[in-house]
XYZ file of C-alpha atoms in Angstrom:
775
model
C -16.173 79.022 -60.412
C -13.084 76.856 -61.350
C -12.157 78.498 -57.901
C -15.266 77.345 -56.249
C -14.593 73.415 -57.357
C -11.171 73.580 -56.283
C -11.749 74.411 -53.216
C -14.136 71.701 -52.923
C -11.956 69.294 -54.315
C -9.464 70.507 -51.679
C -11.850 70.374 -48.907
C -12.889 66.956 -49.409
C -9.343 65.886 -49.914
C -8.501 68.033 -46.350
C -11.654 65.650 -45.020
C -10.394 62.384 -46.315
C -6.982 63.188 -45.112
C -8.418 64.064 -41.556
C -10.103 60.455 -41.597
C -7.368 58.617 -42.608
C -5.284 60.589 -39.749
C -7.852 59.573 -37.247
C -8.182 55.694 -38.594
C -4.371 55.476 -38.842
C -4.759 57.203 -34.647
C -7.278 54.505 -34.193
C -5.317 51.836 -35.513
C -2.014 52.603 -33.988
C -3.429 52.819 -30.561
C -5.123 49.762 -30.853
C -2.188 47.968 -32.197
C -0.102 49.861 -28.629
C -2.822 48.208 -26.541
C -2.816 44.633 -28.520
C 1.569 44.950 -28.160
C 0.960 45.721 -24.665
C -1.358 43.604 -23.919
C 1.036 40.709 -26.071
C 3.785 41.950 -23.635
C 1.144 41.669 -20.132
C 0.510 38.308 -21.789
C 3.958 37.240 -22.511
C 5.369 38.758 -19.295
C 2.306 36.571 -17.035
C 2.846 33.580 -18.623
C 6.945 34.150 -18.002
C 6.360 34.810 -14.707
C 4.088 31.905 -14.516
C 6.356 29.667 -16.230
C 9.567 30.878 -14.311
C 7.977 30.450 -10.736
C 5.861 27.469 -10.816
C 8.561 25.260 -12.549
C 11.669 26.365 -11.284
C 9.547 26.763 -7.947
C 8.128 22.929 -8.768
C 7.820 20.738 -5.420
C 6.817 17.282 -6.531
C 4.013 15.757 -5.031
C 5.560 12.518 -4.192
C 3.434 10.291 -1.079
C 5.114 9.114 1.830
C 6.518 5.684 0.976
C 5.968 2.615 3.371
C 8.930 -0.040 2.928
C 8.597 -3.947 4.138
C 11.730 -4.937 6.459
C 14.656 -6.375 4.540
C 15.569 -9.745 4.590
C 18.584 -10.028 6.600
C 20.869 -13.245 5.278
C 23.483 -14.389 7.590
C 24.657 -18.001 8.407
C 22.200 -20.282 10.683
C 19.265 -17.850 9.643
C 15.935 -20.178 9.762
C 15.687 -19.343 5.230
C 14.963 -21.867 3.249
C 15.865 -21.690 -0.378
C 12.687 -21.488 -1.569
C 11.972 -18.872 1.004
C 14.541 -16.637 -0.516
C 13.246 -17.547 -3.925
C 10.148 -15.687 -3.190
C 11.635 -13.081 -1.645
C 12.987 -12.588 -4.262
C 10.303 -12.465 -6.555
C 7.946 -10.080 -4.283
C 10.747 -8.198 -4.342
C 11.041 -8.067 -8.203
C 14.386 -9.639 -8.970
C 14.110 -11.587 -11.956
C 15.427 -15.344 -12.583
C 18.047 -15.215 -14.945
C 20.608 -18.561 -16.181
C 23.352 -16.295 -14.659
C 23.277 -12.682 -12.555
C 25.142 -10.001 -14.307
C 23.408 -6.846 -12.823
C 21.544 -5.450 -9.851
C 18.060 -6.946 -9.256
C 18.884 -11.327 -10.758
C 18.944 -14.535 -9.385
C 19.663 -17.796 -10.421
C 18.204 -21.223 -8.385
C 20.636 -24.036 -8.462
C 19.684 -27.009 -5.982
C 20.230 -25.392 -3.003
C 22.190 -22.513 -3.990
C 21.309 -19.101 -4.650
C 23.189 -16.868 -7.073
C 21.868 -13.251 -6.404
C 22.991 -9.689 -6.954
C 21.419 -7.501 -4.831
C 20.092 -3.784 -5.535
C 21.437 -0.408 -4.294
C 19.313 0.710 -1.125
C 19.346 3.370 1.140
C 18.146 2.289 4.519
C 17.692 4.310 7.334
C 20.858 3.557 9.000
C 22.698 4.433 5.936
C 23.629 3.474 1.956
C 24.419 0.145 0.653
C 25.932 -0.830 -2.438
C 25.023 -3.712 -4.469
C 26.290 -6.826 -3.431
C 26.817 -10.064 -5.126
C 26.061 -13.038 -3.263
C 26.055 -17.100 -3.226
C 23.765 -18.299 -0.839
C 24.105 -22.177 0.808
C 21.323 -23.843 2.155
C 21.134 -26.600 4.595
C 17.665 -28.324 6.499
C 15.821 -25.182 6.194
C 18.923 -22.756 6.810
C 21.397 -20.794 5.388
C 25.092 -22.566 5.785
C 27.312 -20.242 4.408
C 26.993 -17.158 2.490
C 30.401 -16.276 0.067
C 31.177 -12.541 -1.687
C 32.225 -13.917 -4.665
C 33.609 -10.400 -5.829
C 35.741 -9.986 -2.607
C 36.204 -14.440 -2.705
C 35.416 -14.236 1.013
C 32.688 -15.481 3.377
C 30.084 -12.345 4.941
C 28.446 -12.673 8.446
C 25.310 -10.025 7.100
C 23.349 -9.023 3.941
C 20.694 -7.134 3.541
C 18.546 -7.169 1.024
C 16.173 -4.255 -0.218
C 12.916 -3.714 1.012
C 9.995 -4.078 -0.539
C 7.900 -0.525 -1.297
C 4.486 -2.246 -0.291
C 2.062 0.957 -0.103
C 1.971 4.703 -0.510
C 0.025 7.211 2.025
C -1.796 9.696 1.122
C -1.127 10.598 -2.744
C -1.734 14.352 -3.305
C -4.544 15.331 -5.409
C -4.605 11.840 -6.293
C -1.039 11.905 -8.237
C 1.648 9.014 -7.784
C 4.988 8.773 -8.582
C 8.224 8.043 -7.872
C 11.188 10.672 -8.772
C 13.894 9.666 -10.972
C 16.927 12.023 -11.728
C 18.228 12.114 -15.661
C 21.464 10.283 -14.866
C 18.997 7.431 -13.510
C 17.172 6.645 -16.452
C 18.559 3.605 -19.004
C 19.629 5.318 -22.328
C 17.408 3.147 -24.210
C 14.413 5.307 -22.742
C 15.580 8.572 -23.994
C 16.743 6.840 -27.471
C 12.488 5.762 -27.832
C 10.802 8.980 -26.491
C 12.821 11.105 -28.780
C 12.620 8.447 -31.894
C 8.964 8.495 -30.683
C 7.913 11.950 -29.415
C 10.570 14.452 -30.646
C 13.150 13.588 -32.804
C 14.056 17.035 -33.013
C 14.042 17.308 -29.459
C 17.630 18.661 -29.120
C 17.485 21.610 -32.286
C 14.092 23.311 -31.769
C 13.354 26.173 -28.932
C 10.045 24.234 -27.766
C 7.733 24.697 -30.689
C 8.781 22.566 -34.174
C 7.238 24.366 -37.167
C 8.209 21.027 -39.473
C 6.757 18.872 -36.860
C 3.374 20.867 -37.555
C 3.512 21.009 -40.868
C 4.171 17.374 -40.756
C 1.002 16.625 -38.318
C -1.152 19.398 -40.489
C -0.526 17.264 -44.002
C -1.679 14.212 -42.133
C -4.723 15.401 -40.982
C -5.681 16.679 -43.665
C -5.059 13.698 -45.902
C -7.096 11.585 -42.557
C -9.741 14.167 -42.687
C -9.321 14.763 -38.665
C -6.941 14.429 -36.106
C -4.560 11.788 -36.662
C -0.832 12.955 -35.331
C 0.135 15.721 -32.982
C 2.746 18.239 -33.852
C 3.751 18.454 -30.112
C 7.251 18.551 -28.984
C 8.413 17.461 -26.026
C 8.438 20.861 -24.073
C 5.105 21.954 -25.323
C 3.485 18.199 -23.982
C 5.294 19.143 -20.732
C 3.547 22.477 -20.732
C 0.091 20.580 -21.236
C 0.549 18.445 -18.612
C 2.325 20.435 -16.255
C -0.006 23.904 -16.562
C -3.060 23.743 -18.692
C -6.234 21.063 -18.939
C -6.309 19.283 -21.614
C -9.021 20.815 -24.165
C -8.657 21.749 -27.469
C -9.345 25.724 -28.236
C -6.875 28.125 -30.180
C -5.971 30.070 -26.791
C -5.121 26.659 -24.982
C -2.663 26.145 -28.046
C -1.248 29.730 -28.504
C -0.626 29.540 -24.514
C 1.182 26.368 -24.849
C 3.297 27.279 -27.840
C 4.189 30.498 -26.076
C 4.927 28.582 -22.204
C 7.099 26.203 -24.375
C 9.111 28.781 -25.797
C 9.842 30.707 -22.533
C 10.224 27.045 -21.006
C 13.226 26.464 -23.411
C 14.333 30.146 -22.406
C 14.934 29.708 -18.995
C 15.767 25.658 -18.445
C 17.843 23.359 -19.816
C 17.185 20.527 -22.131
C 18.283 18.060 -19.660
C 16.059 19.766 -16.774
C 13.172 20.178 -18.925
C 13.498 15.987 -20.092
C 13.813 15.535 -16.453
C 10.585 16.853 -15.728
C 8.845 15.375 -18.611
C 10.358 12.054 -17.405
C 8.977 12.845 -13.678
C 5.347 14.146 -15.182
C 3.834 11.798 -17.744
C 0.298 10.380 -17.326
C 0.334 6.461 -17.381
C -3.310 5.937 -16.171
C -5.504 5.082 -13.744
C -5.404 2.834 -10.585
C -8.772 3.499 -9.154
C -8.374 7.142 -7.624
C -4.758 7.228 -8.197
C -2.907 8.769 -10.705
C 0.290 7.022 -12.213
C 2.733 9.892 -13.490
C 6.104 9.594 -14.037
C 8.116 6.620 -15.609
C 9.429 5.679 -12.368
C 6.093 4.663 -10.800
C 5.283 3.448 -14.226
C 7.710 1.248 -14.231
C 6.508 -0.561 -10.874
C 3.191 -0.297 -12.100
C 3.224 -2.487 -14.942
C 6.655 -4.480 -14.141
C 7.379 -4.648 -10.853
C 10.563 -3.702 -11.472
C 13.030 -0.418 -11.121
C 12.993 1.809 -13.912
C 16.705 1.595 -14.663
C 16.264 -2.377 -14.744
C 13.827 -2.781 -17.740
C 14.462 -4.279 -20.965
C 14.196 -2.728 -24.014
C 10.700 -4.122 -25.166
C 9.549 -2.896 -21.925
C 10.715 0.475 -22.383
C 9.408 0.569 -25.818
C 6.003 -0.578 -24.281
C 6.162 2.415 -21.569
C 7.290 5.041 -24.482
C 4.599 3.466 -26.838
C 2.177 4.524 -23.635
C 2.727 8.128 -23.707
C 0.699 8.492 -26.741
C -2.776 7.243 -25.002
C -2.282 5.596 -21.560
C -6.152 4.194 -22.067
C -6.020 3.527 -25.643
C -2.945 1.545 -25.420
C -3.340 -0.221 -21.670
C -1.674 -3.778 -22.714
C -4.059 -5.201 -19.517
C -7.152 -4.054 -21.644
C -5.354 -4.158 -25.253
C -3.134 -6.346 -25.289
C -3.013 -6.518 -28.927
C -2.794 -3.075 -29.676
C -0.140 -2.387 -26.958
C 2.170 -5.171 -28.692
C 1.387 -3.347 -32.145
C 2.269 -0.149 -30.592
C 5.466 -1.330 -28.952
C 6.550 -2.293 -32.174
C 5.746 0.772 -33.799
C 8.422 2.676 -30.958
C 10.747 -0.219 -31.556
C 11.201 0.621 -35.582
C 10.954 4.061 -35.066
C 13.764 3.882 -32.755
C 15.960 1.289 -35.646
C 14.984 4.136 -38.073
C 15.955 7.356 -36.283
C 19.316 5.317 -34.901
C 20.862 1.778 -36.770
C 22.944 1.171 -33.740
C 19.964 -0.202 -31.776
C 18.554 -2.315 -35.033
C 20.023 -6.120 -33.456
C 18.536 -5.258 -30.227
C 15.302 -3.928 -31.385
C 15.011 -6.766 -33.796
C 15.285 -9.398 -30.474
C 12.887 -7.370 -28.408
C 10.278 -7.277 -31.438
C 10.097 -10.844 -30.784
C 8.676 -11.097 -27.198
C 6.173 -10.982 -25.380
C 4.137 -8.303 -23.370
C 5.317 -9.489 -19.832
C 3.386 -7.176 -17.416
C 2.175 -7.708 -13.911
C -1.459 -9.361 -13.051
C -2.036 -5.677 -10.902
C 0.263 -3.530 -9.397
C 2.464 -4.156 -6.225
C 2.283 -0.931 -4.923
C 0.110 1.937 -4.242
C -2.418 2.991 -1.201
C -3.977 -0.147 -1.097
C -1.833 -3.343 -1.625
C -1.916 -4.164 2.065
C -4.250 -2.017 3.239
C -4.829 -3.682 6.803
C -1.323 -3.070 7.659
C -1.406 0.204 6.122
C -3.934 1.450 7.888
C -2.193 0.389 11.177
C 0.895 2.098 9.834
C -1.658 5.144 9.436
C -2.686 4.723 13.171
C 0.957 4.958 14.737
C 1.342 8.580 12.264
C -1.320 10.082 13.215
C -0.152 10.372 16.491
C 3.780 12.107 15.634
C 2.695 13.862 12.159
C 0.242 16.630 10.428
C -1.561 15.278 7.741
C 0.078 17.831 5.346
C 3.373 16.210 6.379
C 2.256 12.522 4.995
C 1.093 13.949 1.524
C 3.428 15.896 0.076
C 6.755 15.221 2.157
C 7.727 12.399 0.679
C 8.371 10.443 3.814
C 10.203 7.262 3.922
C 8.388 4.741 6.505
C 10.347 1.915 6.886
C 8.125 -1.168 8.761
C 8.150 -4.668 10.349
C 6.284 -6.110 7.805
C 7.106 -9.584 6.498
C 5.901 -10.198 2.985
C 6.081 -13.979 3.448
C 4.435 -13.954 7.005
C 1.429 -11.796 4.932
C 1.214 -14.100 2.398
C 0.649 -17.172 3.863
C -1.628 -15.520 6.030
C -3.524 -14.240 3.574
C -3.086 -17.371 1.261
C -4.442 -19.145 4.989
C -7.698 -17.129 5.516
C -8.470 -17.298 1.712
C -8.444 -21.422 1.603
C -9.186 -22.098 4.533
C -12.595 -20.037 4.673
C -13.788 -21.452 1.362
C -12.993 -25.288 3.012
C -14.767 -24.783 5.726
C -17.892 -23.313 3.744
C -17.704 -26.511 1.852
C -17.166 -29.058 4.595
C -20.163 -27.530 6.636
C -22.113 -26.599 3.783
C -22.398 -23.132 4.706
C -23.425 -20.344 2.498
C -20.210 -19.166 -0.206
C -18.646 -16.031 1.662
C -20.565 -16.133 4.754
C -17.562 -16.632 6.994
C -14.950 -13.546 7.657
C -11.741 -13.437 9.582
C -9.084 -11.540 10.794
C -5.557 -12.381 11.725
C -2.446 -10.340 13.292
C 1.216 -12.038 13.523
C 4.100 -10.374 15.198
C 7.583 -11.417 16.773
C 7.579 -12.671 20.297
C 10.327 -10.647 22.097
C 10.158 -7.141 20.289
C 6.400 -7.120 19.252
C 6.990 -5.958 15.749
C 3.584 -6.643 13.715
C 4.811 -8.804 10.645
C 1.009 -8.956 8.728
C -2.263 -7.672 9.588
C -5.226 -9.265 7.356
C -7.897 -7.304 7.862
C -10.980 -9.995 5.570
C -11.047 -12.631 3.457
C -10.583 -10.270 0.831
C -7.307 -8.824 1.716
C -6.972 -6.439 -1.096
C -10.477 -4.876 -0.015
C -9.708 -0.950 1.175
C -12.700 -0.931 3.271
C -13.774 -2.425 6.915
C -10.262 -3.692 8.830
C -11.516 -6.596 11.089
C -8.223 -6.872 12.412
C -7.697 -3.381 13.927
C -11.759 -2.687 14.296
C -14.397 -5.515 14.753
C -14.577 -6.017 18.932
C -15.840 -9.156 19.403
C -15.965 -11.197 22.634
C -13.187 -12.844 23.284
C -14.353 -16.425 25.399
C -11.766 -18.332 26.735
C -9.094 -16.251 25.709
C -9.393 -14.483 28.757
C -8.460 -17.723 30.761
C -4.771 -17.198 30.553
C -4.939 -14.095 32.594
C -7.231 -15.897 35.149
C -4.633 -18.314 35.557
C -1.915 -15.441 35.977
C -3.841 -13.231 38.256
C -3.693 -17.021 40.698
C -0.377 -17.705 40.534
C 1.194 -14.373 41.213
C -1.410 -13.935 43.869
C -1.369 -14.325 47.511
C -3.844 -17.265 47.709
C -0.659 -19.624 47.088
C -2.044 -21.171 44.062
C 0.488 -23.373 42.053
C -0.612 -25.306 38.905
C -0.335 -27.965 41.078
C -3.125 -27.096 43.425
C -6.757 -28.452 43.658
C -9.561 -26.461 42.245
C -13.222 -27.760 41.735
C -14.718 -28.040 38.339
C -18.383 -28.518 39.837
C -21.559 -26.762 38.310
C -21.306 -23.277 40.268
C -24.092 -20.298 40.502
C -22.891 -17.149 41.297
C -25.171 -14.901 42.954
C -24.875 -11.392 40.907
C -25.032 -7.754 42.560
C -28.815 -7.112 40.956
C -29.767 -10.009 42.976
C -29.641 -12.616 39.647
C -27.850 -15.591 39.502
C -25.789 -16.813 37.296
C -24.724 -20.468 36.250
C -22.049 -20.466 33.625
C -21.691 -24.747 32.214
C -18.866 -26.037 30.896
C -19.062 -26.247 27.014
C -19.591 -30.071 26.834
C -21.606 -30.098 30.025
C -19.715 -32.028 31.857
C -17.886 -31.639 35.075
C -14.731 -33.284 36.370
C -15.347 -32.853 39.574
C -11.486 -31.566 41.544
C -9.067 -31.004 39.452
C -5.610 -29.650 39.213
C -5.258 -25.745 38.103
C -3.433 -26.181 35.273
C -6.288 -28.229 33.642
C -8.295 -25.005 33.249
C -6.847 -24.597 30.346
C -6.130 -27.886 28.903
C -9.380 -28.573 28.862
C -10.725 -25.143 28.681
C -13.102 -25.669 32.055
C -15.491 -22.961 32.872
C -16.972 -24.224 35.818
C -13.301 -24.199 37.107
C -12.301 -20.850 35.879
C -15.039 -19.153 37.405
C -14.290 -21.291 40.921
C -10.552 -19.839 40.708
C -12.015 -16.455 39.755
C -14.390 -15.739 42.180
C -11.803 -17.183 44.667
C -8.811 -14.570 43.752
C -11.314 -11.764 42.839
C -12.698 -10.268 39.878
C -10.597 -7.324 40.578
C -7.268 -9.058 40.598
C -8.001 -10.582 37.414
C -8.973 -6.840 35.845
C -5.932 -5.624 37.570
C -3.846 -8.528 35.592
C -5.438 -7.561 32.124
C -4.376 -3.973 32.328
C -0.884 -5.207 33.002
C -0.937 -7.378 30.120
C -2.048 -4.485 28.025
C -5.446 -4.180 28.110
C -6.318 -0.350 27.586
C -9.019 0.038 29.565
C -10.859 -0.954 32.657
C -13.802 -3.576 31.617
C -17.218 -3.697 34.021
C -15.886 -6.313 36.981
C -18.698 -8.499 36.484
C -17.806 -12.431 36.867
C -18.745 -13.286 33.151
C -16.140 -11.227 32.290
C -14.034 -14.707 33.401
C -15.606 -16.179 30.695
C -14.444 -13.848 28.029
C -17.354 -11.900 28.321
C -14.500 -8.528 27.092
C -14.765 -7.347 23.091
C -11.598 -7.040 21.934
C -10.281 -6.603 18.281
C -7.617 -9.817 17.029
C -5.028 -6.323 17.060
C -5.908 -5.797 20.940
C -5.814 -9.737 21.565
C -2.493 -9.822 20.365
C -1.149 -7.152 22.497
C -2.600 -8.929 25.361
C -1.180 -12.147 24.609
C 2.586 -10.633 23.740
C 4.178 -10.479 26.540
C 3.110 -14.532 27.773
C 5.184 -15.039 24.641
C 8.106 -12.167 25.712
C 8.838 -13.940 29.063
C 6.150 -11.385 30.811
C 7.649 -8.300 29.432
C 4.782 -5.961 27.782
C 6.000 -3.913 24.410
C 3.642 -2.165 22.346
C 3.259 -3.677 19.230
C 4.853 -1.907 16.766
C 4.514 -1.898 13.043
C 7.048 1.288 12.713
C 10.763 0.957 12.847
C 12.349 4.244 11.396
C 10.442 7.643 9.817
C 12.902 9.425 7.234
C 12.496 12.547 5.308
C 12.651 13.297 1.376
C 16.509 12.910 1.834
C 17.147 10.493 4.548
C 17.112 12.799 7.661
C 15.279 11.304 10.561
C 12.081 12.484 11.801
C 11.129 10.434 14.568
C 12.278 6.679 16.472
C 9.473 4.576 18.229
C 11.607 3.076 20.854
C 10.748 0.182 22.702
C 9.096 0.945 26.217
C 9.482 -2.404 27.817
C 7.290 -2.823 30.910
C 6.876 -5.728 33.558
C 3.813 -7.086 32.729
C 4.158 -10.468 34.574
C 7.501 -11.936 36.769
C 9.421 -14.306 34.715
C 9.034 -17.425 36.452
C 4.825 -16.890 36.257
C 5.772 -15.982 32.571
C 7.278 -19.107 31.995
C 4.832 -21.101 34.110
C 1.786 -19.853 32.171
C 3.993 -20.802 28.685
C 4.346 -24.474 29.996
C 0.596 -24.495 30.522
C -0.757 -23.320 26.902
C 1.895 -25.670 25.887
C 0.223 -28.516 27.554
C -3.139 -27.485 26.105
C -1.843 -27.781 22.425
C -0.054 -31.058 23.573
C -3.228 -32.827 24.773
C -5.924 -30.082 25.009
C -8.099 -28.031 23.185
C -5.210 -27.288 21.124
C -4.581 -30.856 20.030
C -5.034 -30.631 16.529
C -1.625 -28.961 15.857
C 0.595 -31.859 16.545
C -0.630 -33.366 13.153
C -1.294 -29.840 11.203
C 2.250 -29.054 12.352
C 4.133 -32.140 13.218
C 7.647 -30.845 12.620
C 7.690 -27.829 15.320
C 7.419 -28.791 18.446
C 6.700 -27.022 22.130
C 4.239 -24.986 20.674
C 1.936 -22.821 22.919
C -1.455 -21.532 22.273
C -5.766 -21.192 23.149
C -8.882 -21.688 21.683
C -11.767 -19.564 21.998
C -15.106 -20.285 21.243
C -18.432 -17.844 22.577
C -22.091 -18.517 23.006
C -23.901 -20.129 19.960
C -20.286 -20.282 18.150
C -20.387 -17.240 17.113
C -16.524 -16.704 17.146
C -13.671 -18.713 17.393
C -10.329 -17.412 17.838
C -7.290 -18.873 18.266
C -3.932 -17.860 19.776
C -0.930 -18.956 19.922
C 2.502 -18.343 19.448
C 5.965 -20.290 18.922
C 9.834 -18.904 19.941
C 10.080 -16.183 17.315
C 6.535 -15.826 16.631
C 2.876 -15.063 17.788
C -0.744 -15.446 15.782
C -4.177 -14.493 16.884
C -6.708 -15.352 14.449
C -10.380 -14.767 14.599
C -13.546 -16.411 12.370
C -16.874 -15.451 12.342
C -19.444 -13.973 10.868
C -20.308 -9.863 10.147
C -23.727 -10.025 11.118
C -23.052 -12.039 14.211
C -25.027 -15.021 13.544
C -23.337 -18.751 14.424
C -20.430 -19.507 12.266
C -20.844 -22.902 13.690
C -17.051 -23.289 14.647
C -15.285 -23.804 18.041
C -12.144 -21.990 18.164
C -10.415 -25.247 17.394
C -12.119 -25.884 14.242
C -11.957 -22.894 12.079
C -9.444 -20.595 13.691
C -6.791 -22.898 14.639
C -6.561 -24.424 11.590
C -6.503 -20.964 9.931
C -3.670 -20.168 12.186
C -1.774 -23.775 11.407
C -1.695 -23.426 7.602
C -0.225 -20.196 7.804
C 2.370 -20.586 9.707
C 3.208 -23.934 7.873
C 4.636 -21.731 5.192
C 6.682 -19.790 7.465
C 10.030 -20.047 9.618
C 8.474 -20.902 12.354
C 10.463 -22.101 15.336
C 10.144 -24.031 18.417
C 10.254 -22.981 21.880
C 13.248 -24.159 23.747
C 12.203 -25.991 27.070
C 14.111 -23.828 29.920
C 13.022 -22.524 33.468
C 14.143 -19.005 34.520
C 15.929 -18.336 37.511
C 12.515 -18.260 40.202
C 11.387 -21.425 38.746
C 11.870 -24.845 39.293
C 10.650 -28.810 38.054
C 8.948 -31.123 40.511
C 7.083 -34.178 40.225
C 3.360 -34.311 41.830
C 0.924 -37.071 42.362
C -1.556 -35.717 39.379
C -4.657 -37.453 41.655
C -3.385 -35.083 44.741
C -1.233 -32.391 43.957
C 1.159 -33.834 46.654
C 4.778 -33.482 46.193
C 6.099 -36.839 44.476
C 9.658 -36.380 43.392
C 11.527 -39.730 42.949
C 8.335 -41.641 42.889
C 6.459 -43.307 39.862
C 3.323 -42.523 37.983
C 3.989 -38.802 38.339
C 3.311 -35.809 36.257
C 5.940 -33.220 36.062
C 5.474 -29.455 36.607
C 6.947 -26.289 36.848
C 6.637 -24.323 40.372
C 7.545 -20.774 41.385
C 10.745 -21.989 43.548
C 9.359 -20.074 46.599
C 5.629 -21.710 46.494
C 6.024 -25.449 46.280
C 3.538 -27.875 46.988
C 3.379 -28.206 51.183
C 2.384 -31.755 50.855
C 4.250 -34.709 49.836
C 3.238 -37.933 48.585
C 3.252 -41.082 50.873
C 6.426 -42.672 48.903
C 8.553 -39.602 50.258
C 10.222 -39.515 53.229
C 8.240 -37.431 55.620
C 10.859 -35.947 57.773
C 12.503 -34.711 54.237
C 14.657 -31.447 55.242
C 12.768 -30.281 51.666
C 9.599 -29.740 53.866
C 11.187 -27.385 55.904
C 12.344 -25.566 53.188
C 9.823 -25.185 51.297
C 7.471 -23.612 55.150
C 10.317 -21.325 55.155
C 9.906 -20.114 51.794
C 6.049 -20.299 51.519
C 6.046 -17.672 54.203
C 9.033 -15.446 53.119
């Protein structure tokens, strides 16, 4: 019986052993599987870290730059204009410049240190310059370093926008060697004091955070290292789960295994999130410096650096625009942490704590700083580049944009429209406007205003609003007559009498002068001076509507308009940009160029991608253009645009034409000086009457804008093939040497055949003119 009992105990022991063996077997297998899974998990994370981080191509949008201001003796730039330009560029006004990006104003002298910049034609180093002004021009340009005068210097161009930020992210990449030492010290003191001592995860920081959170009864402090923060921003989402935290810790260890501290820190500086600007997210300290302070990162002061570092903890919570007091306290906390960590900063920290928060009111760069101009740049880029290239390749687009002209145009549109509404008891906000300003000779677009709110990224009236141009078409009618075979001159007699034109469908059209007054027989040049409708139609029907269309096409009109007689009075719908294209050849001596907003495009490393050569065509002969220019100058001097005489008394010889459509729906002015052309439209979006003529609305916007820029007068001269002669204003007969005459330019081979009675009838000049006529 004892034997049986022993056998039973043995069987039970054996059964227990078998169960233990099976459990151990299962446990070992499970452990093995878990180890394999863990290894696979770590391996997968390692592949992800190594592949994505080492092969990271930062998502950088195309950068759009304004034209660089060129400084040289004789340049039409006042000290006030240069000071404005420097302010736009983010230069700081100081008592004495000591580093790049600073300037000093002393009366008519400016002392500055320019920033280094990579231009399309080469790199330019920082330069110290002393500029002396006299009479609104640069009198001398002195380099105090070399103690010599210099003939030319360029300022770094303003960064005016970005195009197509991928996935809404925007950033300016910086290298670690470009970052101020104070930023590294502040960042490490605040975010990760043991950054150079740990391997991606810091147990001491985690323990300290745990204790702080327990005492606070909730989340009060994080224990993440800079490496963990980078992993979270770079690879993971923002959910606070155990799985995500485990992934974050392992990936941080792996990141430290494969990459140096310097590489990790540089990536962090470029990746960290700083807030939202509409649909665009601000990433990296490089862009944050511009977004909040309008200054390059390397030029920030200590208190500005501390503010940015303080925002890392919570860019929305510590937003200095929405919560300035909270942001100020956080900034001072960062400064104190710096002093605690590195006593060498103590004195500078005390000085920085005394500074106020001096952020800019609004970001100066982004996708919508100057949306109307940026849209024009996009249009010209789309014909040459794929959208994907613009989204991710970090192109550098150098444009013709002039910040001073743009600012003047925007200010004029806003202030003049408001004043016009008040003067004429119009509903507030009922008027709209658009404007385009270009150079005359090179056809470079300097400024574009798409509406009374220049920051609104919506309907761009300068490019897309096609409205009837009214009397702006009349110069094309006159040009066609001067160049045509009919023999017209500016002194030819034309009829300004009520005329009726029979249309192809049997209907009759009877145009009227704006004043409903008719002047009878007049010199041809009075068509533009008085802007007479009846005389224009009489002339246009004589030379033929097709001749006018041909002239419009030569001037740059992109399509054939319907050949209706009403075309002669502006029944042609164009945008302000298209009108500027028509007037550009007139302002440039007859040479037509496509309006261009782009000078050069380079890739991220500076290699040129595409050049935009100036294709020049002859829109009209140079002598005809000179005659037409004189006629438009007469319009300003004594005609429908004579208000410019007292609005811009300091600029002589301006040329221009007003335009007004039926029921005062559209008011236009197209005018130019020696160096600049501008087109302005004023009206209403609902196409109701604005109650304004071109002279009472658009011309005043134009004049106020031009009063703030360096508009030069037109040099009074005639090219070869044109010559001055006196004529009897009542008959148009040649009257050289006679009294009471009008001086008029003529084509050399097309002079009046009739001489005034005061002249010798047997003058040999008459035979010469007859010979020239048949020639």
